[in-house]
Amino acid sequence: MIGGGQLARMMVPPAIHLGLRISVLAENEGSSAERAADAVGDYRDPETVYAFAETVDVVTFDHEHVPQAILRELESRGVAVHPRPEALQYAQDKIVMREKLAELGVPIPDWAAVADEAELQAFLEAHGGRAVVKTARGGYDGKGVRVVSDAAEVRDWFTALAEDGNGGHLLVEELVDFVRELSQLVARRPSGETRTWPVVETIQRDGVCAEVLAPAPTDRPAVLDEAARIGATVAEGVAVTGVLAVEMFETRDGRVLVNELAMRPHNSGHFSIEGSVTSQFEQHLRAVADLPLGDTSMTAPAAVMVNVLGGPAEGPMPVRYPEALAAHPRAKFHSYDKQPRPGRKVGHVTVTGERLDEVRAEATAAARRFA
Amino acid sequence: MIGGGQLARMMVPPAIHLGLRISVLAENEGSSAERAADAVGDYRDPETVYAFAETVDVVTFDHEHVPQAILRELESRGVAVHPRPEALQYAQDKIVMREKLAELGVPIPDWAAVADEAELQAFLEAHGGRAVVKTARGGYDGKGVRVVSDAAEVRDWFTALAEDGNGGHLLVEELVDFVRELSQLVARRPSGETRTWPVVETIQRDGVCAEVLAPAPTDRPAVLDEAARIGATVAEGVAVTGVLAVEMFETRDGRVLVNELAMRPHNSGHFSIEGSVTSQFEQHLRAVADLPLGDTSMTAPAAVMVNVLGGPAEGPMPVRYPEALAAHPRAKFHSYDKQPRPGRKVGHVTVTGERLDEVRAEATAAARRFA
């Protein structure tokens, strides 16, 4: 696994249980996945990645940032890489992704790739004067995303694009009148077997995932069916291998539009550690090893995951365990062993049970112990 | 954790999730818990253990074999040791254990500590001519246990005892007319908080645990209540810290007699990884760290664990995964990454669900894939 964050960290438990050996190439010492970090180095350095790849049977990722040139060279050297570079490009570049989704006929917000302020201003004027602008590459958790009503508000991004010499574009999208966000997790192996989890509702705050409700509660089941259909179409269409998260908007008028893709285990799937027979982390391992996929049924009628952001000034989550564990014996606590910074995801809490409202109240109260 | 077997291995996932750092002193390279093995050395060598203990906040064990002298020296040096040496002695010496259980008024089979063949022969004659003889120390999985009808059948053990110069005794017990075996898992923290899991039925073959049914099915609920009462009495009575397994016989006439104790996570509790809100491994970590204990409710009405013994001639369990995972998508597979030997525990399979009979059939079929 290239990348040593919390996704790599949470891959270690199922690797231990299955008896599959996992190695991690982490960016630095003291990473979240330190226990499995056999190598430390820069994933943008070709020789570092090639040397690491020689020690393993299959290469996979806890982020989408390894350059295409390195990925394609790995494949030309005979290394199994999952997801494959052709698939991963859609998660690496938001404009390439929109082109592909449009080709697949998947519903997405109106969008354009804009090269300068004049093109952006034209899009704004055609879409009610406001729109969302995103950098095509490198954004996450609300970074690289701005809602603007004047093209000058992203002048710094156009300047940066001009300076990097690639003549790149920014992505602009219509503001969607959505009532909530949904996510469909899909796992797919190289031989084509696919498994999906129930569609979940994701609740964002300040552009960051705050809560996930599994399954998504609804009085419009057809909307969830449509979300599931879209998720499956995208997984097949981009030929992903491993876990794919398709993030979607549910609109006021009952349509479903794709917002973003992530080609790896995803925050919207953390509930599955306790909430599914097979977690997204175990499934990702099975998928990239081309092993048969596991059952994705819920283990309980409801599961709610609440992120822990920032955390206490005193240090990582365990400093608050004496109070938190005593007050919430049913809650499952996950600490990423990260030093807290405002807004940084340092852990999460999941509760499963019979009733969504009770489960959600419990998970929220437990996570609040670390605020 | 001193000891690098599968119990230490299965402690690593909850340590990762909770964000508690775990270090393992393993007996040798390539141990089951290799990923967490920060040190390799002999747990009977005082300096090896003292040096390891200096690197951690609390010492615990995946077996009961660390000598008392070392344990007591650790405590005198101010190291937190859980379970404490005074408790652990009852799991280290089966005769000391019987003396304690008798003092606690806990029902146990008739027994005697015998110093020679004559004493043993007298016990045999007083108990129908057959009895179970056990070495007081060092036995496990049927080793150190013989059913005899003549004292000469354990002459080699008496000879060995005489040679080691400690003037030790063998334990002899009446043969109990039991209908099945039960196990009560209990967790207890230093501050005294105690949690128990549902009483389970354990099914042994050739002296080795083969299957565990959780909760124990019964049409005599009073028997399970009695087993639970005994488990709690023993946990308090020996002042265990960490997880304790109390193995018991259910007799034809509805009595419950204690058979053995294990002061650590135990094979009869492996079902709890998927079957309980808090697994025995997570609970052991919480208990020895003196953190509040977690809920021990079942996550489903039934959970069945089946051990994988020996395993395929081709190698560890994963060589059979393509067939096994495809045929049993609901089964949870646990490989200990051990080279198979006949009768050696190399992994286990757990299935949870609504109906015990269906769950048991599925777990048994899945485990049989590795036979």
XYZ file of C-alpha atoms in Angstrom:
742
model
C 0.000 0.000 0.000
C 1.385 3.347 -1.030
C 0.429 5.975 1.528
C 0.511 5.704 5.291
C -2.631 7.509 6.438
C -5.627 6.225 8.331
C -6.878 4.229 5.354
C -3.650 2.225 5.325
C -3.882 1.951 9.101
C -7.381 0.477 8.960
C -6.303 -1.992 6.281
C -3.957 -3.693 8.735
C -6.592 -5.413 10.937
C -8.277 -7.319 8.089
C -4.862 -8.176 6.637
C -3.952 -9.718 9.998
C -7.209 -11.660 10.229
C -7.067 -12.970 6.666
C -3.371 -13.756 6.952
C -2.438 -11.542 4.002
C 0.820 -9.673 4.527
C 0.588 -5.939 4.089
C 3.469 -3.540 3.600
C 3.136 0.217 3.615
C 5.235 2.877 1.899
C 4.586 5.833 4.203
C 5.441 9.453 3.523
C 7.197 9.922 6.832
C 8.038 8.430 10.204
C 5.231 8.490 12.717
C 2.513 8.020 10.113
C -0.920 6.771 11.052
C -0.091 3.342 9.604
C 3.311 3.246 11.277
C 2.906 -0.309 12.571
C 2.837 -1.625 8.994
C 5.245 0.884 7.487
C 8.087 -1.149 6.039
C 9.345 1.715 3.965
C 9.350 5.473 4.231
C 9.736 7.659 1.174
C 8.242 10.003 -1.382
C 5.578 8.422 -3.631
C 6.478 11.000 -6.324
C 10.014 9.624 -6.544
C 10.079 6.864 -9.195
C 12.982 4.873 -7.740
C 11.436 4.870 -4.249
C 8.204 3.454 -5.632
C 9.891 0.897 -7.905
C 12.059 -0.395 -5.043
C 9.009 -0.737 -2.795
C 7.012 -2.478 -5.522
C 9.683 -5.159 -5.869
C 8.932 -6.315 -2.320
C 5.218 -7.017 -2.860
C 2.815 -9.026 -5.054
C 0.346 -6.248 -5.730
C 0.487 -2.471 -5.301
C -2.494 -0.470 -4.092
C -3.028 2.955 -2.529
C -4.434 4.900 0.371
C -4.629 8.027 -1.832
C -4.854 8.821 -5.541
C -1.749 10.995 -5.887
C 0.904 8.687 -7.332
C 1.794 10.137 -10.755
C 0.510 8.324 -13.850
C 4.016 7.995 -15.311
C 5.142 5.983 -12.268
C 2.024 3.830 -12.292
C 2.380 3.009 -15.989
C 6.053 2.195 -15.604
C 5.163 -0.195 -12.753
C 2.734 -2.008 -15.028
C 5.252 -2.157 -17.856
C 7.629 -3.824 -15.384
C 5.016 -6.495 -14.736
C 3.837 -5.239 -11.337
C 0.164 -5.769 -10.535
C -1.297 -2.324 -9.761
C -4.890 -1.970 -8.488
C -6.740 0.177 -9.240
C -5.007 0.281 -12.637
C -3.639 3.576 -13.957
C -6.367 3.836 -16.628
C -8.983 3.698 -13.876
C -7.110 5.830 -11.377
C -6.829 8.757 -13.799
C -10.545 9.439 -13.291
C -9.970 9.919 -9.574
C -6.831 11.973 -10.198
C -8.299 14.614 -12.470
C -11.788 15.992 -11.936
C -12.061 17.181 -15.546
C -11.051 13.824 -17.016
C -13.617 12.287 -14.620
C -16.455 14.562 -15.897
C -15.598 13.708 -19.492
C -15.804 10.005 -18.651
C -19.024 10.307 -16.651
C -20.610 12.252 -19.515
C -19.506 9.533 -21.933
C -21.083 6.900 -19.666
C -24.348 8.836 -19.660
C -24.242 9.237 -15.878
C -26.172 12.277 -14.568
C -23.836 15.018 -13.347
C -24.196 18.742 -12.674
C -23.649 21.123 -15.617
C -19.916 21.689 -15.866
C -17.151 23.192 -17.967
C -13.378 23.160 -18.089
C -12.375 26.823 -18.098
C -8.961 28.155 -19.118
C -9.294 31.748 -17.927
C -11.436 34.262 -16.095
C -13.418 35.177 -19.206
C -14.552 31.580 -19.760
C -15.429 31.236 -16.087
C -17.366 34.498 -16.096
C -19.366 33.297 -19.111
C -20.289 30.082 -17.238
C -21.312 32.122 -14.182
C -23.556 34.352 -16.242
C -25.219 31.347 -17.868
C -25.854 29.720 -14.450
C -27.450 32.419 -12.315
C -24.264 34.239 -11.332
C -22.858 31.670 -8.871
C -21.065 28.353 -9.321
C -18.588 25.966 -7.717
C -15.001 26.116 -8.939
C -12.631 23.229 -8.270
C -9.000 22.606 -9.045
C -8.828 19.541 -11.272
C -6.130 17.895 -9.167
C -5.067 17.526 -5.564
C -8.139 18.704 -3.664
C -9.660 16.868 -0.718
C -11.893 17.578 2.290
C -13.080 20.886 0.870
C -9.613 22.027 -0.165
C -9.469 23.109 -3.808
C -13.187 23.963 -3.808
C -14.698 27.478 -3.797
C -18.190 28.815 -4.380
C -17.749 32.021 -6.404
C -19.894 34.752 -7.925
C -17.041 36.513 -9.708
C -14.251 34.957 -11.749
C -11.694 37.121 -9.958
C -12.242 35.074 -6.805
C -10.079 32.281 -8.239
C -7.495 34.502 -9.955
C -4.775 32.917 -7.766
C -5.664 29.469 -9.119
C -5.516 30.629 -12.754
C -2.164 32.253 -12.034
C -0.832 29.022 -10.489
C -2.049 26.998 -13.477
C -0.333 29.391 -15.888
C 2.886 29.155 -13.896
C 3.042 25.358 -13.836
C 3.280 25.452 -17.638
C 0.800 22.655 -18.338
C -1.872 25.016 -19.617
C -4.394 23.407 -17.311
C -8.027 24.221 -16.744
C -10.203 24.768 -13.733
C -13.458 22.872 -13.353
C -16.637 24.873 -12.869
C -19.979 23.322 -11.959
C -23.497 24.580 -11.470
C -24.650 24.970 -7.863
C -26.978 22.027 -7.322
C -30.119 22.444 -5.239
C -29.575 19.252 -3.268
C -31.418 18.066 -0.196
C -28.638 15.767 0.947
C -25.590 13.781 -0.160
C -25.419 10.051 -0.763
C -22.543 7.656 -1.292
C -22.419 4.292 -2.994
C -19.470 2.058 -2.184
C -18.623 -0.573 -4.768
C -15.896 -3.214 -4.750
C -14.740 -4.861 -7.951
C -12.047 -7.435 -8.621
C -9.925 -7.706 -11.755
C -11.949 -10.698 -12.903
C -15.048 -8.488 -12.770
C -16.954 -9.678 -9.657
C -18.666 -6.698 -8.066
C -20.263 -6.161 -4.639
C -22.044 -3.059 -3.391
C -22.935 -1.914 0.107
C -26.241 -0.227 0.922
C -26.362 3.416 -0.218
C -25.499 5.678 2.726
C -26.263 9.295 3.573
C -23.253 11.495 4.215
C -23.490 14.716 6.182
C -20.787 17.295 5.502
C -19.786 20.263 7.628
C -17.427 22.908 6.277
C -16.744 20.665 3.292
C -15.639 17.766 5.481
C -17.545 14.527 6.102
C -19.031 14.739 9.595
C -21.483 11.828 9.807
C -22.558 8.804 7.789
C -25.942 7.120 8.199
C -26.118 3.527 6.940
C -28.302 2.629 5.207
C -29.495 6.044 4.024
C -32.948 6.586 5.534
C -35.501 7.458 2.881
C -39.140 7.752 1.976
C -38.162 7.766 -1.713
C -36.691 4.266 -2.232
C -36.557 4.816 -5.992
C -33.911 7.483 -5.381
C -31.685 4.951 -3.607
C -32.239 2.441 -6.397
C -31.112 5.085 -8.859
C -28.037 5.868 -6.732
C -27.162 2.164 -6.649
C -27.632 1.887 -10.422
C -25.340 4.874 -10.975
C -22.705 3.435 -8.647
C -22.666 0.153 -10.530
C -22.531 1.921 -13.901
C -19.548 3.998 -12.831
C -17.670 1.021 -11.338
C -18.040 -0.934 -14.585
C -17.491 2.111 -16.779
C -14.168 3.078 -15.225
C -13.174 -0.582 -14.686
C -12.129 0.074 -11.107
C -10.334 -2.651 -9.152
C -10.595 -2.327 -5.395
C -13.097 -0.126 -3.583
C -14.745 2.837 -5.295
C -16.829 5.506 -3.561
C -19.323 7.377 -5.735
C -20.451 10.535 -3.939
C -23.775 11.898 -5.143
C -26.301 14.691 -4.620
C -29.969 13.909 -4.082
C -31.856 16.886 -5.522
C -35.061 18.406 -4.259
C -36.883 17.019 -7.318
C -35.642 13.441 -6.714
C -32.782 13.260 -9.177
C -29.345 11.838 -8.348
C -26.206 13.553 -9.685
C -22.639 12.349 -9.266
C -20.442 14.754 -7.324
C -17.068 13.039 -6.848
C -15.319 9.658 -7.100
C -12.721 8.180 -4.756
C -10.880 5.057 -5.863
C -10.006 3.579 -2.485
C -11.738 2.909 0.827
C -13.532 6.094 1.771
C -14.760 7.944 4.833
C -18.340 7.137 3.811
C -17.495 3.434 4.275
C -15.907 3.463 7.732
C -19.232 2.345 9.210
C -18.653 -1.006 7.491
C -15.957 -2.076 9.985
C -18.719 -2.944 12.442
C -21.793 -2.392 10.288
C -21.150 -4.832 7.429
C -20.328 -8.518 7.310
C -17.344 -7.507 5.153
C -15.779 -4.098 5.776
C -14.580 -1.881 2.959
C -11.015 -2.464 4.129
C -11.243 -6.247 4.020
C -13.041 -6.023 0.688
C -10.374 -3.773 -0.797
C -7.712 -6.308 0.178
C -9.735 -9.146 -1.328
C -10.384 -7.161 -4.502
C -6.813 -6.072 -5.185
C -5.582 -9.607 -4.431
C -8.249 -10.859 -6.887
C -9.848 -13.017 -4.197
C -13.606 -13.658 -4.027
C -15.485 -10.767 -2.436
C -17.349 -11.023 0.861
C -20.960 -10.451 1.800
C -21.827 -6.767 2.255
C -25.036 -7.146 4.252
C -25.536 -4.926 7.283
C -24.808 -6.606 10.625
C -27.588 -4.533 12.215
C -30.506 -2.465 10.910
C -28.601 0.797 11.438
C -25.018 1.992 11.725
C -23.871 5.564 12.239
C -20.304 6.815 11.973
C -19.282 10.203 13.337
C -15.873 11.678 12.612
C -13.687 13.071 15.363
C -12.146 16.313 14.107
C -9.345 18.201 15.745
C -9.589 16.459 19.046
C -8.574 17.566 22.481
C -5.749 19.963 23.054
C -4.234 17.388 25.414
C -3.258 14.954 22.646
C -4.683 12.005 20.686
C -8.072 10.458 21.447
C -6.967 7.954 24.129
C -6.362 10.756 26.640
C -10.153 11.049 26.906
C -10.870 7.307 27.036
C -11.531 7.046 30.789
C -14.632 9.257 30.450
C -15.653 8.353 26.894
C -15.487 4.572 27.213
C -17.288 4.632 30.546
C -20.141 6.723 29.166
C -20.495 4.835 25.868
C -19.840 1.108 26.304
C -21.545 0.237 22.986
C -19.577 2.743 20.903
C -16.610 1.576 18.833
C -13.742 4.039 19.016
C -11.165 4.425 16.266
C -8.125 6.610 16.847
C -5.769 7.330 13.958
C -2.916 8.101 16.342
C -2.588 11.591 14.895
C -1.702 14.787 16.679
C -4.841 16.915 16.659
C -5.066 20.074 14.540
C -8.266 22.074 14.079
C -10.401 20.348 11.453
C -8.050 17.367 11.052
C -9.682 13.930 11.063
C -8.084 12.184 14.031
C -10.539 9.318 14.469
C -14.132 8.222 14.294
C -16.825 6.536 16.357
C -19.360 3.976 15.106
C -22.478 2.663 16.798
C -24.714 -0.072 15.385
C -28.194 -1.060 16.527
C -31.858 -1.405 15.827
C -33.019 2.201 15.508
C -31.286 4.885 13.483
C -32.271 7.749 15.791
C -30.942 6.025 18.910
C -27.780 4.864 17.183
C -27.132 8.333 15.815
C -27.648 10.010 19.178
C -25.230 7.587 20.813
C -22.534 7.950 18.142
C -22.806 11.722 18.155
C -22.581 11.934 21.943
C -19.585 9.576 22.005
C -17.706 11.520 19.320
C -18.445 14.806 21.110
C -16.382 13.553 24.073
C -13.272 14.267 22.002
C -14.257 17.716 20.786
C 2.492 -8.612 25.509
C 4.787 -11.493 26.329
C 4.262 -14.321 23.857
C 3.891 -14.092 20.094
C 1.209 -16.650 19.274
C -2.205 -16.199 17.726
C -3.599 -14.549 20.839
C -1.019 -11.777 20.576
C -1.700 -11.628 16.845
C -5.421 -11.092 17.368
C -4.729 -8.392 19.965
C -3.166 -6.179 17.296
C -6.370 -5.215 15.404
C -8.182 -3.768 18.436
C -4.972 -2.052 19.539
C -4.837 -0.377 16.119
C -8.477 0.681 16.260
C -8.306 2.020 19.806
C -4.982 3.715 19.142
C -3.210 1.848 21.944
C 0.334 0.872 21.062
C 1.113 -2.791 21.458
C 4.550 -4.371 21.605
C 5.186 -8.087 21.574
C 8.058 -10.095 23.021
C 7.954 -13.148 20.765
C 9.769 -16.422 21.291
C 11.211 -16.471 17.804
C 11.276 -14.866 14.377
C 8.334 -15.662 12.178
C 5.881 -15.887 15.061
C 2.168 -15.564 14.529
C 2.246 -12.014 15.921
C 5.313 -11.070 13.880
C 3.883 -7.761 12.693
C 3.854 -6.461 16.277
C 6.967 -8.265 17.494
C 9.325 -5.542 18.630
C 11.501 -7.961 20.536
C 12.451 -11.596 20.237
C 13.695 -13.564 23.186
C 13.118 -16.174 25.861
C 10.387 -15.292 28.385
C 12.198 -17.510 30.940
C 15.266 -15.285 30.800
C 14.915 -12.563 33.463
C 17.043 -9.921 31.746
C 15.186 -10.353 28.442
C 11.857 -9.781 30.169
C 13.082 -6.860 32.297
C 14.528 -5.100 29.237
C 11.274 -5.561 27.329
C 9.197 -4.360 30.282
C 11.100 -1.086 30.381
C 9.719 -0.221 26.943
C 6.014 -0.473 27.894
C 3.439 0.893 30.352
C 1.850 -2.423 31.256
C 2.901 -6.047 30.765
C 0.410 -8.758 29.831
C 0.619 -12.218 28.292
C -0.560 -14.490 25.527
C 0.296 -17.533 27.689
C 0.673 -18.314 31.400
C 4.240 -19.608 31.365
C 6.359 -16.691 32.560
C 7.953 -17.820 35.851
C 6.584 -16.355 39.080
C 10.029 -15.124 40.165
C 10.268 -12.943 37.057
C 6.721 -11.645 37.455
C 7.248 -10.712 41.099
C 10.542 -8.998 40.330
C 8.757 -6.943 37.641
C 6.208 -5.774 40.186
C 8.891 -4.960 42.733
C 10.494 -2.787 40.042
C 7.218 -0.880 39.721
C 6.055 -2.428 36.440
C 2.294 -2.859 36.053
C 1.698 -6.575 35.388
C -1.815 -7.854 34.487
C -2.954 -10.396 35.405
C -0.917 -9.992 38.593
C 1.395 -12.814 39.706
C -0.882 -13.743 42.643
C -3.725 -14.305 40.193
C -1.644 -15.918 37.483
C -0.368 -18.635 39.812
C -3.817 -20.270 39.683
C -3.536 -20.626 35.923
C 0.076 -21.795 36.161
C -0.407 -24.695 38.534
C -3.470 -26.918 38.351
C -3.044 -28.102 41.956
C -2.774 -24.581 43.357
C -5.878 -23.782 41.282
C -7.887 -26.680 42.818
C -6.908 -25.599 46.293
C -8.146 -22.085 45.554
C -11.370 -23.245 43.899
C -12.099 -25.499 46.889
C -11.480 -22.549 49.225
C -13.902 -20.433 47.167
C -16.539 -23.146 47.493
C -16.737 -23.543 43.712
C -17.944 -26.988 42.585
C -15.132 -29.058 41.058
C -14.598 -32.757 40.364
C -13.140 -34.876 43.178
C -9.377 -34.467 43.021
C -6.125 -35.186 44.808
C -2.489 -34.180 44.514
C -0.571 -37.458 44.362
C 3.147 -37.846 44.972
C 3.627 -41.420 43.772
C 2.010 -44.412 42.122
C 0.677 -45.751 45.402
C -1.264 -42.587 46.142
C -2.597 -42.513 42.618
C -3.603 -46.166 42.770
C -5.512 -45.481 45.986
C -7.437 -42.648 44.286
C -8.219 -44.906 41.316
C -9.573 -47.617 43.579
C -11.762 -45.124 45.407
C -13.170 -43.766 42.109
C -14.226 -46.775 40.106
C -10.810 -47.751 38.763
C -10.385 -44.937 36.214
C -9.471 -41.270 36.525
C -7.879 -38.327 34.712
C -4.264 -37.559 35.534
C -2.799 -34.168 34.668
C 0.608 -32.614 35.060
C 0.226 -29.606 37.329
C 2.138 -27.348 34.965
C 2.706 -26.760 31.280
C -0.142 -28.698 29.690
C -2.391 -27.349 26.925
C -4.668 -28.641 24.166
C -4.806 -32.147 25.650
C -1.084 -32.340 26.309
C -0.272 -33.296 29.903
C -3.629 -35.077 30.282
C -4.189 -38.847 30.380
C -7.131 -41.029 31.302
C -5.660 -43.988 33.216
C -6.858 -47.153 34.899
C -3.467 -48.106 36.344
C -0.976 -45.854 38.091
C 1.856 -47.298 36.008
C 0.449 -45.497 32.948
C 1.971 -42.229 34.200
C 5.197 -43.694 35.595
C 7.179 -41.503 33.166
C 5.578 -38.387 34.651
C 6.417 -39.420 38.215
C 9.966 -40.133 37.123
C 10.250 -36.707 35.512
C 8.880 -35.024 38.635
C 11.399 -36.865 40.805
C 14.210 -35.818 38.487
C 13.381 -32.121 38.481
C 14.047 -32.115 42.232
C 11.011 -30.036 43.235
C 9.200 -32.988 44.770
C 6.122 -32.099 42.767
C 2.785 -33.838 42.586
C 0.502 -34.953 39.808
C -3.158 -33.970 39.821
C -5.731 -36.725 39.631
C -9.436 -36.091 39.121
C -12.540 -38.238 39.002
C -13.940 -38.943 35.524
C -17.001 -36.699 35.292
C -20.127 -37.955 33.547
C -20.643 -34.755 31.601
C -23.037 -34.095 28.736
C -21.075 -31.191 27.376
C -18.541 -28.474 28.169
C -19.272 -24.822 28.811
C -17.061 -21.767 29.058
C -17.625 -18.452 30.790
C -15.451 -15.562 29.718
C -15.030 -12.763 32.224
C -13.093 -9.514 31.968
C -12.060 -7.583 35.042
C -10.065 -4.388 35.465
C -7.752 -3.560 38.352
C -10.338 -1.159 39.755
C -12.768 -4.084 39.912
C -15.238 -3.464 37.042
C -16.287 -6.812 35.604
C -18.047 -7.784 32.357
C -19.105 -11.259 31.258
C -20.035 -12.630 27.860
C -22.871 -15.119 27.385
C -21.930 -18.659 28.471
C -20.828 -20.665 25.418
C -20.740 -24.365 24.597
C -17.345 -25.728 23.612
C -16.964 -28.923 21.641
C -13.636 -30.723 21.980
C -12.160 -33.365 19.718
C -9.057 -35.304 20.774
C -8.636 -32.925 23.688
C -8.568 -29.862 21.438
C -11.290 -27.233 21.083
C -13.044 -27.853 17.767
C -16.169 -25.680 17.868
C -17.748 -22.992 20.021
C -21.487 -22.243 20.008
C -22.435 -18.811 21.324
C -24.578 -18.458 23.290
C -24.719 -22.059 24.552
C -28.063 -23.491 23.404
C -30.005 -24.947 26.296
C -33.345 -26.160 27.564
C -32.004 -25.863 31.127
C -31.415 -22.112 31.557
C -30.747 -22.570 35.272
C -27.587 -24.457 34.328
C -26.295 -21.473 32.380
C -27.168 -19.153 35.248
C -25.147 -21.397 37.541
C -22.220 -21.372 35.083
C -22.337 -17.580 34.968
C -22.471 -17.393 38.769
C -19.428 -19.682 39.027
C -17.514 -17.645 36.450
C -18.129 -14.423 38.372
C -17.187 -16.069 41.675
C -13.902 -17.321 40.258
C -13.016 -13.991 38.635
C -13.535 -12.151 41.921
C -11.995 -14.913 43.979
C -8.717 -15.024 42.087
C -8.766 -11.234 41.509
C -7.964 -11.646 37.829
C -7.136 -8.577 35.740
C -7.679 -9.026 32.023
C -9.729 -11.802 30.462
C -10.370 -15.062 32.286
C -11.889 -18.192 30.744
C -13.566 -20.613 33.141
C -14.035 -23.982 31.437
C -16.751 -26.125 32.961
C -18.517 -29.480 32.666
C -22.300 -29.678 32.531
C -23.195 -33.026 34.114
C -26.013 -35.318 33.178
C -27.789 -34.412 36.415
C -27.590 -30.656 35.753
C -24.613 -29.689 37.897
C -21.769 -27.465 36.744
C -18.174 -28.299 37.710
C -15.108 -26.214 36.922
C -12.586 -27.999 34.718
C -9.830 -25.487 33.909
C -9.001 -21.780 34.021
C -7.125 -19.704 31.458
C -6.047 -16.209 32.399
C -5.940 -14.600 28.978
C -8.119 -14.450 25.874
C -9.138 -18.004 25.094
C -10.158 -20.140 22.152
C -13.693 -20.256 23.561
C -13.879 -16.470 23.059
C -12.710 -16.138 19.454
C -16.368 -15.926 18.350
C -16.477 -12.517 20.051
C -14.416 -10.823 17.304
C -17.560 -10.726 15.172
C -20.144 -12.027 17.631
C -19.847 -9.456 20.432
C -19.974 -5.688 20.509
C -16.634 -5.871 22.324
C -14.314 -8.761 21.490
C -12.302 -10.559 24.139
C -9.141 -9.115 22.584
C -10.313 -5.509 22.784
C -11.631 -6.139 26.287
C -8.343 -7.623 27.447
C -6.536 -4.496 26.236
C -9.047 -2.253 27.981
C -8.831 -4.289 31.175
C -5.047 -4.431 31.473
C -4.846 -0.719 30.624
C -7.458 -0.142 33.380
C -9.841 1.497 30.898
C -13.633 1.164 31.155
C -14.862 -2.138 29.735
C -17.065 -2.420 26.647
C -20.499 -3.894 26.096
C -20.434 -7.690 25.680
C -23.836 -8.167 24.035
C -24.060 -10.481 21.056
C -24.154 -8.720 17.663
C -26.464 -11.457 16.350
C -28.603 -14.173 17.931
C -25.998 -16.854 17.165
C -22.275 -17.098 16.483
C -20.317 -20.270 15.787
C -16.535 -20.560 15.670
C -14.844 -23.588 14.144
C -11.111 -24.131 14.476
C -8.951 -24.968 11.482
C -6.506 -27.683 12.530
C -3.500 -28.804 10.580
C -4.546 -27.248 7.333
C -3.630 -28.089 3.782
C -0.369 -29.716 2.882
C 0.195 -26.853 0.433
C 0.780 -24.228 3.123
C -1.134 -21.726 5.260
C -4.859 -21.091 4.894
C -4.720 -18.440 2.139
C -3.708 -21.019 -0.472
C -7.297 -22.273 -0.330
C -8.948 -18.850 -0.325
C -10.063 -18.821 -3.979
C -12.432 -21.738 -3.338
C -13.272 -21.069 0.315
C -14.112 -17.373 0.037
C -16.178 -17.933 -3.102
C -18.248 -20.675 -1.456
C -18.714 -18.892 1.896
C -19.077 -15.126 1.443
C -20.589 -14.678 4.933
C -17.833 -16.572 6.760
C -15.065 -14.655 8.522
C -11.685 -16.305 8.008
C -8.824 -15.974 10.450
C -5.412 -17.312 9.513
C -2.646 -17.379 12.130
C 0.030 -17.430 9.441
C 1.394 -20.693 10.794
C 2.873 -23.563 8.892
C 0.388 -26.428 9.204
C 1.200 -29.518 11.284
C -1.324 -32.249 12.061
C -3.545 -31.090 14.935
C -1.976 -27.622 15.123
C -4.409 -24.710 15.320
C -3.648 -22.657 12.224
C -6.786 -20.525 12.101
C -10.498 -20.387 12.679
C -13.740 -19.458 10.939
C -16.687 -17.619 12.495
C -20.208 -17.168 11.158
C -22.903 -15.079 12.832
C -26.612 -15.029 12.093
C -30.171 -15.618 13.164
C -30.325 -19.402 13.554
C -27.747 -21.520 15.350
C -28.213 -24.576 13.124
C -27.707 -22.604 9.897
C -24.786 -20.656 11.298
C -23.122 -23.828 12.545
C -23.555 -25.625 9.233
C -22.015 -22.694 7.372
C -19.056 -22.315 9.746
C -18.354 -26.035 9.702
C -18.475 -26.240 5.913
C -16.229 -23.194 5.572
C -13.630 -24.553 8.013
C -13.676 -27.937 6.275
C -12.337 -26.242 3.109
C -8.949 -26.105 4.821
C -8.899 -29.695 6.101
